[in-house]
Amino acid sequence: MGILGDIGNLIMTPLYYAISAVLIGWHELFSLVLDPAGGMSWVLSIIGLTVVIRTALIPLFVRQIKSSRNMQMLQPKVRALQKKYGHDRQRLAEETMKLYKEAGTNPFASCLPLLLQMPIFFALFRILDQAARNGTAHGFLTEEKAVQFGQSEIFGKIPIADSFWSARVWGPDPNALVMMVAFVLFATMVVTSFTTQRQLMMKNMPADAMSGPYAQQQKVLLYVLPFVFAVTGVAFPIGVVLYWTTSNIWTMGQQFYVIRNNPAPGTPAFAAKEARDKEKAAKHGVVIEEEEPEAPTESERRPTQREQPKRQTRSARKKSSGGQNRPSQNKGDGK
């Protein structure tokens, strides 16, 4: 465990400094109008931390959207490969990955924002948990700031270091207020996660992409992730669940904006955008005419005439026959 602990510290220490720097920056800003030792200044600092992290992940989110679109458009080709190499799993996997590589996409790109946020999530959990338990300071936090952060309370009654589970188990009297706030937060987290994934499947996936491995992956994420959040959320402090919930709300809003304004072709969202564009143009007196197939030209309308063979002279016909009418040499030989 010593080696594993050293590796963990090596990974987490830079995150402690990065997260604490952002937290302190927001805290100093909110302390201009709020009590520095109050819970609201630290709560808003956690929300500010979420905004900074999600803003930094926007390029990755754009890449995720592009990869998701490519995956949708490739589903007919993927199904064709399944029919062709269904009997050979290894060849099917090789050809499928080759197809993804040629298209410049990755089936796991949709999970990247979540995977990159997990170390940040656990780093924030460690900072808050250890600050609350023994006032341990991490990163740029001083001992005074660590104690403030760990002992801060929302409205003077709800410690942000408490969780639904700890409020139910520890102490002679369960803290019903903490339990209620924690429950509302992780319920919101579950609902926003489910809504975000369902929004992607129902509005921004073409009909021919609703079957196959990619659709199955999306369905798994639709039901498994909210379940995981619901099970694990009860054990995390309110401050950490607040970060998680804010991040989910950001994701839902960001995805709604992208799907509404730049939907994938052939999807319900694309049809809805076309309808909105026509309605908006009609309000301004502009009529958007649907594209009609071009009328066939005169040569295209004229029925194709059968090409007549060219006339040949008698000598040319004899020459072309080349002796085809010449009697067989064996004819009448008696053999």
PDB file of N, CA, C and O in Angstrom, residues 39-40 42-44 46-47 50 121 124 128 154-155 158-165 176-194 226 229-249:
ATOM      1  N   GLY A  39     -21.195  29.649   5.196  1.00  0.00           N
ATOM      2  CA  GLY A  39     -21.305  28.544   4.259  1.00  0.00           C
ATOM      3  C   GLY A  39     -21.593  28.972   2.836  1.00  0.00           C
ATOM      4  O   GLY A  39     -21.114  28.341   1.897  1.00  0.00           O
ATOM      5  N   MET A  40     -22.368  30.069   2.671  1.00  0.00           N
ATOM      6  CA  MET A  40     -22.757  30.463   1.326  1.00  0.00           C
ATOM      7  C   MET A  40     -21.560  30.882   0.476  1.00  0.00           C
ATOM      8  O   MET A  40     -21.529  30.634  -0.731  1.00  0.00           O
ATOM      9  N   TRP A  42     -18.600  29.615   0.584  1.00  0.00           N
ATOM     10  CA  TRP A  42     -17.927  28.401   0.138  1.00  0.00           C
ATOM     11  C   TRP A  42     -18.796  27.616  -0.841  1.00  0.00           C
ATOM     12  O   TRP A  42     -18.284  27.001  -1.782  1.00  0.00           O
ATOM     13  N   VAL A  43     -20.102  27.629  -0.639  1.00  0.00           N
ATOM     14  CA  VAL A  43     -21.010  26.955  -1.575  1.00  0.00           C
ATOM     15  C   VAL A  43     -20.900  27.583  -2.964  1.00  0.00           C
ATOM     16  O   VAL A  43     -20.787  26.899  -3.985  1.00  0.00           O
ATOM     17  N   LEU A  44     -20.930  28.923  -3.001  1.00  0.00           N
ATOM     18  CA  LEU A  44     -20.799  29.612  -4.282  1.00  0.00           C
ATOM     19  C   LEU A  44     -19.413  29.402  -4.890  1.00  0.00           C
ATOM     20  O   LEU A  44     -19.261  29.387  -6.119  1.00  0.00           O
ATOM     21  N   ILE A  46     -17.752  26.583  -4.679  1.00  0.00           N
ATOM     22  CA  ILE A  46     -17.824  25.260  -5.309  1.00  0.00           C
ATOM     23  C   ILE A  46     -18.519  25.358  -6.658  1.00  0.00           C
ATOM     24  O   ILE A  46     -18.089  24.745  -7.648  1.00  0.00           O
ATOM     25  N   ILE A  47     -19.594  26.152  -6.719  1.00  0.00           N
ATOM     26  CA  ILE A  47     -20.282  26.352  -7.996  1.00  0.00           C
ATOM     27  C   ILE A  47     -19.350  27.054  -8.985  1.00  0.00           C
ATOM     28  O   ILE A  47     -19.305  26.699 -10.174  1.00  0.00           O
ATOM     29  N   THR A  50     -16.976  24.590 -10.417  1.00  0.00           N
ATOM     30  CA  THR A  50     -17.628  23.792 -11.460  1.00  0.00           C
ATOM     31  C   THR A  50     -17.662  24.532 -12.787  1.00  0.00           C
ATOM     32  O   THR A  50     -17.391  23.956 -13.850  1.00  0.00           O
ATOM     33  N   PHE A 121     -13.290  15.259  -9.027  1.00  0.00           N
ATOM     34  CA  PHE A 121     -14.352  14.973  -8.067  1.00  0.00           C
ATOM     35  C   PHE A 121     -13.786  14.375  -6.779  1.00  0.00           C
ATOM     36  O   PHE A 121     -14.116  14.815  -5.671  1.00  0.00           O
ATOM     37  N   LEU A 124     -11.696  16.925  -4.784  1.00  0.00           N
ATOM     38  CA  LEU A 124     -12.552  17.825  -3.999  1.00  0.00           C
ATOM     39  C   LEU A 124     -13.106  17.109  -2.774  1.00  0.00           C
ATOM     40  O   LEU A 124     -13.182  17.688  -1.684  1.00  0.00           O
ATOM     41  N   LEU A 128     -12.392  18.426   1.092  1.00  0.00           N
ATOM     42  CA  LEU A 128     -13.487  18.771   1.993  1.00  0.00           C
ATOM     43  C   LEU A 128     -13.566  17.810   3.174  1.00  0.00           C
ATOM     44  O   LEU A 128     -13.743  18.235   4.330  1.00  0.00           O
ATOM     45  N   ILE A 154     -24.552  25.832   5.480  1.00  0.00           N
ATOM     46  CA  ILE A 154     -25.527  26.583   4.695  1.00  0.00           C
ATOM     47  C   ILE A 154     -26.633  27.053   5.632  1.00  0.00           C
ATOM     48  O   ILE A 154     -27.224  26.242   6.358  1.00  0.00           O
ATOM     49  N   PHE A 155     -26.911  28.345   5.598  1.00  0.00           N
ATOM     50  CA  PHE A 155     -27.932  28.951   6.469  1.00  0.00           C
ATOM     51  C   PHE A 155     -27.668  28.681   7.943  1.00  0.00           C
ATOM     52  O   PHE A 155     -28.579  28.732   8.769  1.00  0.00           O
ATOM     53  N   ILE A 158     -26.799  23.634   7.978  1.00  0.00           N
ATOM     54  CA  ILE A 158     -26.543  22.467   7.133  1.00  0.00           C
ATOM     55  C   ILE A 158     -25.060  22.412   6.800  1.00  0.00           C
ATOM     56  O   ILE A 158     -24.587  23.132   5.903  1.00  0.00           O
ATOM     57  N   PRO A 159     -24.260  21.607   7.493  1.00  0.00           N
ATOM     58  CA  PRO A 159     -22.822  21.496   7.189  1.00  0.00           C
ATOM     59  C   PRO A 159     -22.610  20.906   5.797  1.00  0.00           C
ATOM     60  O   PRO A 159     -23.184  19.864   5.471  1.00  0.00           O
ATOM     61  N   ILE A 160     -21.795  21.555   4.981  1.00  0.00           N
ATOM     62  CA  ILE A 160     -21.568  21.062   3.623  1.00  0.00           C
ATOM     63  C   ILE A 160     -20.678  19.825   3.612  1.00  0.00           C
ATOM     64  O   ILE A 160     -20.565  19.158   2.590  1.00  0.00           O
ATOM     65  N   ALA A 161     -20.053  19.507   4.759  1.00  0.00           N
ATOM     66  CA  ALA A 161     -19.222  18.302   4.847  1.00  0.00           C
ATOM     67  C   ALA A 161     -20.032  17.080   5.237  1.00  0.00           C
ATOM     68  O   ALA A 161     -19.520  15.955   5.202  1.00  0.00           O
ATOM     69  N   ASP A 162     -21.308  17.261   5.624  1.00  0.00           N
ATOM     70  CA  ASP A 162     -22.156  16.134   5.987  1.00  0.00           C
ATOM     71  C   ASP A 162     -22.781  15.527   4.741  1.00  0.00           C
ATOM     72  O   ASP A 162     -22.960  16.195   3.722  1.00  0.00           O
ATOM     73  N   SER A 163     -23.144  14.255   4.842  1.00  0.00           N
ATOM     74  CA  SER A 163     -23.802  13.547   3.746  1.00  0.00           C
ATOM     75  C   SER A 163     -25.133  12.996   4.233  1.00  0.00           C
ATOM     76  O   SER A 163     -25.438  12.993   5.427  1.00  0.00           O
ATOM     77  N   PHE A 164     -25.914  12.500   3.314  1.00  0.00           N
ATOM     78  CA  PHE A 164     -27.187  11.875   3.668  1.00  0.00           C
ATOM     79  C   PHE A 164     -26.956  10.699   4.601  1.00  0.00           C
ATOM     80  O   PHE A 164     -27.656  10.531   5.591  1.00  0.00           O
ATOM     81  N   TRP A 165     -25.949   9.901   4.296  1.00  0.00           N
ATOM     82  CA  TRP A 165     -25.692   8.697   5.088  1.00  0.00           C
ATOM     83  C   TRP A 165     -25.173   9.037   6.482  1.00  0.00           C
ATOM     84  O   TRP A 165     -25.627   8.460   7.468  1.00  0.00           O
ATOM     85  N   ALA A 176     -32.451  15.698  10.133  1.00  0.00           N
ATOM     86  CA  ALA A 176     -33.430  15.577   9.054  1.00  0.00           C
ATOM     87  C   ALA A 176     -33.212  16.638   7.982  1.00  0.00           C
ATOM     88  O   ALA A 176     -33.433  16.379   6.792  1.00  0.00           O
ATOM     89  N   LEU A 177     -32.766  17.829   8.380  1.00  0.00           N
ATOM     90  CA  LEU A 177     -32.567  18.908   7.412  1.00  0.00           C
ATOM     91  C   LEU A 177     -31.431  18.578   6.450  1.00  0.00           C
ATOM     92  O   LEU A 177     -31.541  18.798   5.238  1.00  0.00           O
ATOM     93  N   VAL A 178     -30.328  18.037   6.988  1.00  0.00           N
ATOM     94  CA  VAL A 178     -29.212  17.626   6.145  1.00  0.00           C
ATOM     95  C   VAL A 178     -29.648  16.518   5.195  1.00  0.00           C
ATOM     96  O   VAL A 178     -29.319  16.525   3.998  1.00  0.00           O
ATOM     97  N   MET A 179     -30.395  15.561   5.720  1.00  0.00           N
ATOM     98  CA  MET A 179     -30.867  14.457   4.894  1.00  0.00           C
ATOM     99  C   MET A 179     -31.755  14.969   3.757  1.00  0.00           C
ATOM    100  O   MET A 179     -31.647  14.509   2.617  1.00  0.00           O
ATOM    101  N   MET A 180     -32.610  15.934   4.055  1.00  0.00           N
ATOM    102  CA  MET A 180     -33.522  16.453   3.039  1.00  0.00           C
ATOM    103  C   MET A 180     -32.754  17.182   1.940  1.00  0.00           C
ATOM    104  O   MET A 180     -32.999  16.967   0.749  1.00  0.00           O
ATOM    105  N   VAL A 181     -31.801  18.050   2.328  1.00  0.00           N
ATOM    106  CA  VAL A 181     -31.019  18.794   1.340  1.00  0.00           C
ATOM    107  C   VAL A 181     -30.165  17.846   0.507  1.00  0.00           C
ATOM    108  O   VAL A 181     -30.091  17.982  -0.728  1.00  0.00           O
ATOM    109  N   ALA A 182     -29.523  16.875   1.155  1.00  0.00           N
ATOM    110  CA  ALA A 182     -28.695  15.907   0.426  1.00  0.00           C
ATOM    111  C   ALA A 182     -29.545  15.099  -0.545  1.00  0.00           C
ATOM    112  O   ALA A 182     -29.140  14.854  -1.693  1.00  0.00           O
ATOM    113  N   PHE A 183     -30.733  14.698  -0.103  1.00  0.00           N
ATOM    114  CA  PHE A 183     -31.610  13.917  -0.974  1.00  0.00           C
ATOM    115  C   PHE A 183     -32.043  14.726  -2.197  1.00  0.00           C
ATOM    116  O   PHE A 183     -32.062  14.223  -3.321  1.00  0.00           O
ATOM    117  N   VAL A 184     -32.401  15.986  -1.980  1.00  0.00           N
ATOM    118  CA  VAL A 184     -32.814  16.837  -3.104  1.00  0.00           C
ATOM    119  C   VAL A 184     -31.672  17.006  -4.093  1.00  0.00           C
ATOM    120  O   VAL A 184     -31.879  16.954  -5.316  1.00  0.00           O
ATOM    121  N   LEU A 185     -30.449  17.177  -3.576  1.00  0.00           N
ATOM    122  CA  LEU A 185     -29.299  17.376  -4.463  1.00  0.00           C
ATOM    123  C   LEU A 185     -29.004  16.144  -5.309  1.00  0.00           C
ATOM    124  O   LEU A 185     -28.863  16.234  -6.533  1.00  0.00           O
ATOM    125  N   PHE A 186     -28.902  14.971  -4.661  1.00  0.00           N
ATOM    126  CA  PHE A 186     -28.545  13.818  -5.494  1.00  0.00           C
ATOM    127  C   PHE A 186     -29.734  13.319  -6.306  1.00  0.00           C
ATOM    128  O   PHE A 186     -29.557  12.674  -7.342  1.00  0.00           O
ATOM    129  N   ALA A 187     -30.992  13.635  -5.895  1.00  0.00           N
ATOM    130  CA  ALA A 187     -32.137  13.336  -6.765  1.00  0.00           C
ATOM    131  C   ALA A 187     -32.086  14.211  -8.022  1.00  0.00           C
ATOM    132  O   ALA A 187     -32.360  13.743  -9.137  1.00  0.00           O
ATOM    133  N   THR A 188     -31.724  15.491  -7.836  1.00  0.00           N
ATOM    134  CA  THR A 188     -31.558  16.390  -8.983  1.00  0.00           C
ATOM    135  C   THR A 188     -30.434  15.906  -9.881  1.00  0.00           C
ATOM    136  O   THR A 188     -30.528  15.958 -11.114  1.00  0.00           O
ATOM    137  N   MET A 189     -29.371  15.412  -9.273  1.00  0.00           N
ATOM    138  CA  MET A 189     -28.238  14.883 -10.021  1.00  0.00           C
ATOM    139  C   MET A 189     -28.664  13.689 -10.881  1.00  0.00           C
ATOM    140  O   MET A 189     -28.308  13.585 -12.063  1.00  0.00           O
ATOM    141  N   VAL A 190     -29.468  12.799 -10.323  1.00  0.00           N
ATOM    142  CA  VAL A 190     -29.937  11.622 -11.054  1.00  0.00           C
ATOM    143  C   VAL A 190     -30.864  12.031 -12.194  1.00  0.00           C
ATOM    144  O   VAL A 190     -30.743  11.543 -13.323  1.00  0.00           O
ATOM    145  N   VAL A 191     -31.791  12.936 -11.908  1.00  0.00           N
ATOM    146  CA  VAL A 191     -32.763  13.359 -12.925  1.00  0.00           C
ATOM    147  C   VAL A 191     -32.072  14.069 -14.085  1.00  0.00           C
ATOM    148  O   VAL A 191     -32.379  13.816 -15.261  1.00  0.00           O
ATOM    149  N   THR A 192     -31.134  14.958 -13.785  1.00  0.00           N
ATOM    150  CA  THR A 192     -30.437  15.680 -14.853  1.00  0.00           C
ATOM    151  C   THR A 192     -29.579  14.739 -15.694  1.00  0.00           C
ATOM    152  O   THR A 192     -29.492  14.892 -16.915  1.00  0.00           O
ATOM    153  N   SER A 193     -28.966  13.747 -15.056  1.00  0.00           N
ATOM    154  CA  SER A 193     -28.173  12.777 -15.804  1.00  0.00           C
ATOM    155  C   SER A 193     -29.051  11.966 -16.746  1.00  0.00           C
ATOM    156  O   SER A 193     -28.720  11.765 -17.930  1.00  0.00           O
ATOM    157  N   PHE A 194     -30.186  11.498 -16.258  1.00  0.00           N
ATOM    158  CA  PHE A 194     -31.118  10.725 -17.079  1.00  0.00           C
ATOM    159  C   PHE A 194     -31.680  11.575 -18.216  1.00  0.00           C
ATOM    160  O   PHE A 194     -31.758  11.134 -19.369  1.00  0.00           O
ATOM    161  N   PRO A 226     -27.507   6.860 -13.946  1.00  0.00           N
ATOM    162  CA  PRO A 226     -28.349   7.392 -12.857  1.00  0.00           C
ATOM    163  C   PRO A 226     -28.427   6.450 -11.659  1.00  0.00           C
ATOM    164  O   PRO A 226     -28.473   6.901 -10.506  1.00  0.00           O
ATOM    165  N   PHE A 229     -25.222   6.868  -9.716  1.00  0.00           N
ATOM    166  CA  PHE A 229     -25.256   8.140  -8.991  1.00  0.00           C
ATOM    167  C   PHE A 229     -26.168   8.049  -7.767  1.00  0.00           C
ATOM    168  O   PHE A 229     -25.851   8.593  -6.705  1.00  0.00           O
ATOM    169  N   ALA A 230     -27.308   7.364  -7.930  1.00  0.00           N
ATOM    170  CA  ALA A 230     -28.252   7.252  -6.820  1.00  0.00           C
ATOM    171  C   ALA A 230     -27.669   6.440  -5.667  1.00  0.00           C
ATOM    172  O   ALA A 230     -27.883   6.764  -4.495  1.00  0.00           O
ATOM    173  N   VAL A 231     -26.928   5.383  -6.001  1.00  0.00           N
ATOM    174  CA  VAL A 231     -26.362   4.520  -4.963  1.00  0.00           C
ATOM    175  C   VAL A 231     -25.200   5.200  -4.250  1.00  0.00           C
ATOM    176  O   VAL A 231     -25.098   5.167  -3.014  1.00  0.00           O
ATOM    177  N   THR A 232     -24.300   5.819  -5.023  1.00  0.00           N
ATOM    178  CA  THR A 232     -23.105   6.413  -4.420  1.00  0.00           C
ATOM    179  C   THR A 232     -23.356   7.810  -3.859  1.00  0.00           C
ATOM    180  O   THR A 232     -22.623   8.250  -2.972  1.00  0.00           O
ATOM    181  N   GLY A 233     -24.376   8.496  -4.367  1.00  0.00           N
ATOM    182  CA  GLY A 233     -24.594   9.884  -3.949  1.00  0.00           C
ATOM    183  C   GLY A 233     -24.891  10.046  -2.472  1.00  0.00           C
ATOM    184  O   GLY A 233     -24.562  11.074  -1.874  1.00  0.00           O
ATOM    185  N   VAL A 234     -25.504   9.032  -1.846  1.00  0.00           N
ATOM    186  CA  VAL A 234     -25.887   9.156  -0.439  1.00  0.00           C
ATOM    187  C   VAL A 234     -24.665   9.187   0.474  1.00  0.00           C
ATOM    188  O   VAL A 234     -24.772   9.601   1.636  1.00  0.00           O
ATOM    189  N   ALA A 235     -23.506   8.759  -0.007  1.00  0.00           N
ATOM    190  CA  ALA A 235     -22.315   8.682   0.842  1.00  0.00           C
ATOM    191  C   ALA A 235     -21.398   9.889   0.692  1.00  0.00           C
ATOM    192  O   ALA A 235     -20.463  10.044   1.480  1.00  0.00           O
ATOM    193  N   PHE A 236     -21.644  10.761  -0.289  1.00  0.00           N
ATOM    194  CA  PHE A 236     -20.762  11.895  -0.525  1.00  0.00           C
ATOM    195  C   PHE A 236     -21.259  13.138   0.206  1.00  0.00           C
ATOM    196  O   PHE A 236     -22.470  13.343   0.364  1.00  0.00           O
ATOM    197  N   PRO A 237     -20.322  13.996   0.649  1.00  0.00           N
ATOM    198  CA  PRO A 237     -20.718  15.230   1.330  1.00  0.00           C
ATOM    199  C   PRO A 237     -21.567  16.131   0.446  1.00  0.00           C
ATOM    200  O   PRO A 237     -21.498  16.063  -0.792  1.00  0.00           O
ATOM    201  N   ILE A 238     -22.342  16.975   1.083  1.00  0.00           N
ATOM    202  CA  ILE A 238     -23.225  17.878   0.353  1.00  0.00           C
ATOM    203  C   ILE A 238     -22.430  18.764  -0.603  1.00  0.00           C
ATOM    204  O   ILE A 238     -22.857  19.017  -1.736  1.00  0.00           O
ATOM    205  N   GLY A 239     -21.267  19.232  -0.173  1.00  0.00           N
ATOM    206  CA  GLY A 239     -20.455  20.093  -1.025  1.00  0.00           C
ATOM    207  C   GLY A 239     -20.011  19.398  -2.305  1.00  0.00           C
ATOM    208  O   GLY A 239     -20.001  20.008  -3.382  1.00  0.00           O
ATOM    209  N   VAL A 240     -19.689  18.104  -2.207  1.00  0.00           N
ATOM    210  CA  VAL A 240     -19.263  17.347  -3.379  1.00  0.00           C
ATOM    211  C   VAL A 240     -20.454  17.040  -4.285  1.00  0.00           C
ATOM    212  O   VAL A 240     -20.368  17.128  -5.507  1.00  0.00           O
ATOM    213  N   VAL A 241     -21.593  16.675  -3.681  1.00  0.00           N
ATOM    214  CA  VAL A 241     -22.796  16.420  -4.469  1.00  0.00           C
ATOM    215  C   VAL A 241     -23.249  17.701  -5.170  1.00  0.00           C
ATOM    216  O   VAL A 241     -23.774  17.658  -6.282  1.00  0.00           O
ATOM    217  N   LEU A 242     -23.020  18.842  -4.528  1.00  0.00           N
ATOM    218  CA  LEU A 242     -23.348  20.124  -5.155  1.00  0.00           C
ATOM    219  C   LEU A 242     -22.519  20.331  -6.424  1.00  0.00           C
ATOM    220  O   LEU A 242     -23.047  20.783  -7.453  1.00  0.00           O
ATOM    221  N   TYR A 243     -21.228  20.006  -6.351  1.00  0.00           N
ATOM    222  CA  TYR A 243     -20.381  20.096  -7.545  1.00  0.00           C
ATOM    223  C   TYR A 243     -20.910  19.176  -8.646  1.00  0.00           C
ATOM    224  O   TYR A 243     -21.041  19.572  -9.812  1.00  0.00           O
ATOM    225  N   TRP A 244     -21.217  17.954  -8.297  1.00  0.00           N
ATOM    226  CA  TRP A 244     -21.686  16.957  -9.253  1.00  0.00           C
ATOM    227  C   TRP A 244     -23.007  17.402  -9.902  1.00  0.00           C
ATOM    228  O   TRP A 244     -23.191  17.296 -11.116  1.00  0.00           O
ATOM    229  N   THR A 245     -23.927  17.883  -9.076  1.00  0.00           N
ATOM    230  CA  THR A 245     -25.234  18.324  -9.578  1.00  0.00           C
ATOM    231  C   THR A 245     -25.089  19.528 -10.507  1.00  0.00           C
ATOM    232  O   THR A 245     -25.720  19.591 -11.570  1.00  0.00           O
ATOM    233  N   THR A 246     -24.265  20.496 -10.100  1.00  0.00           N
ATOM    234  CA  THR A 246     -24.041  21.676 -10.940  1.00  0.00           C
ATOM    235  C   THR A 246     -23.429  21.282 -12.278  1.00  0.00           C
ATOM    236  O   THR A 246     -23.794  21.821 -13.334  1.00  0.00           O
ATOM    237  N   SER A 247     -22.508  20.327 -12.259  1.00  0.00           N
ATOM    238  CA  SER A 247     -21.880  19.856 -13.488  1.00  0.00           C
ATOM    239  C   SER A 247     -22.903  19.190 -14.403  1.00  0.00           C
ATOM    240  O   SER A 247     -22.892  19.384 -15.633  1.00  0.00           O
ATOM    241  N   ASN A 248     -23.828  18.400 -13.824  1.00  0.00           N
ATOM    242  CA  ASN A 248     -24.869  17.758 -14.628  1.00  0.00           C
ATOM    243  C   ASN A 248     -25.815  18.779 -15.245  1.00  0.00           C
ATOM    244  O   ASN A 248     -26.239  18.638 -16.396  1.00  0.00           O
ATOM    245  N   ILE A 249     -26.170  19.812 -14.474  1.00  0.00           N
ATOM    246  CA  ILE A 249     -27.039  20.862 -15.007  1.00  0.00           C
ATOM    247  C   ILE A 249     -26.349  21.591 -16.154  1.00  0.00           C
ATOM    248  O   ILE A 249     -26.964  21.920 -17.182  1.00  0.00           O
TER     249      ILE A 249
END
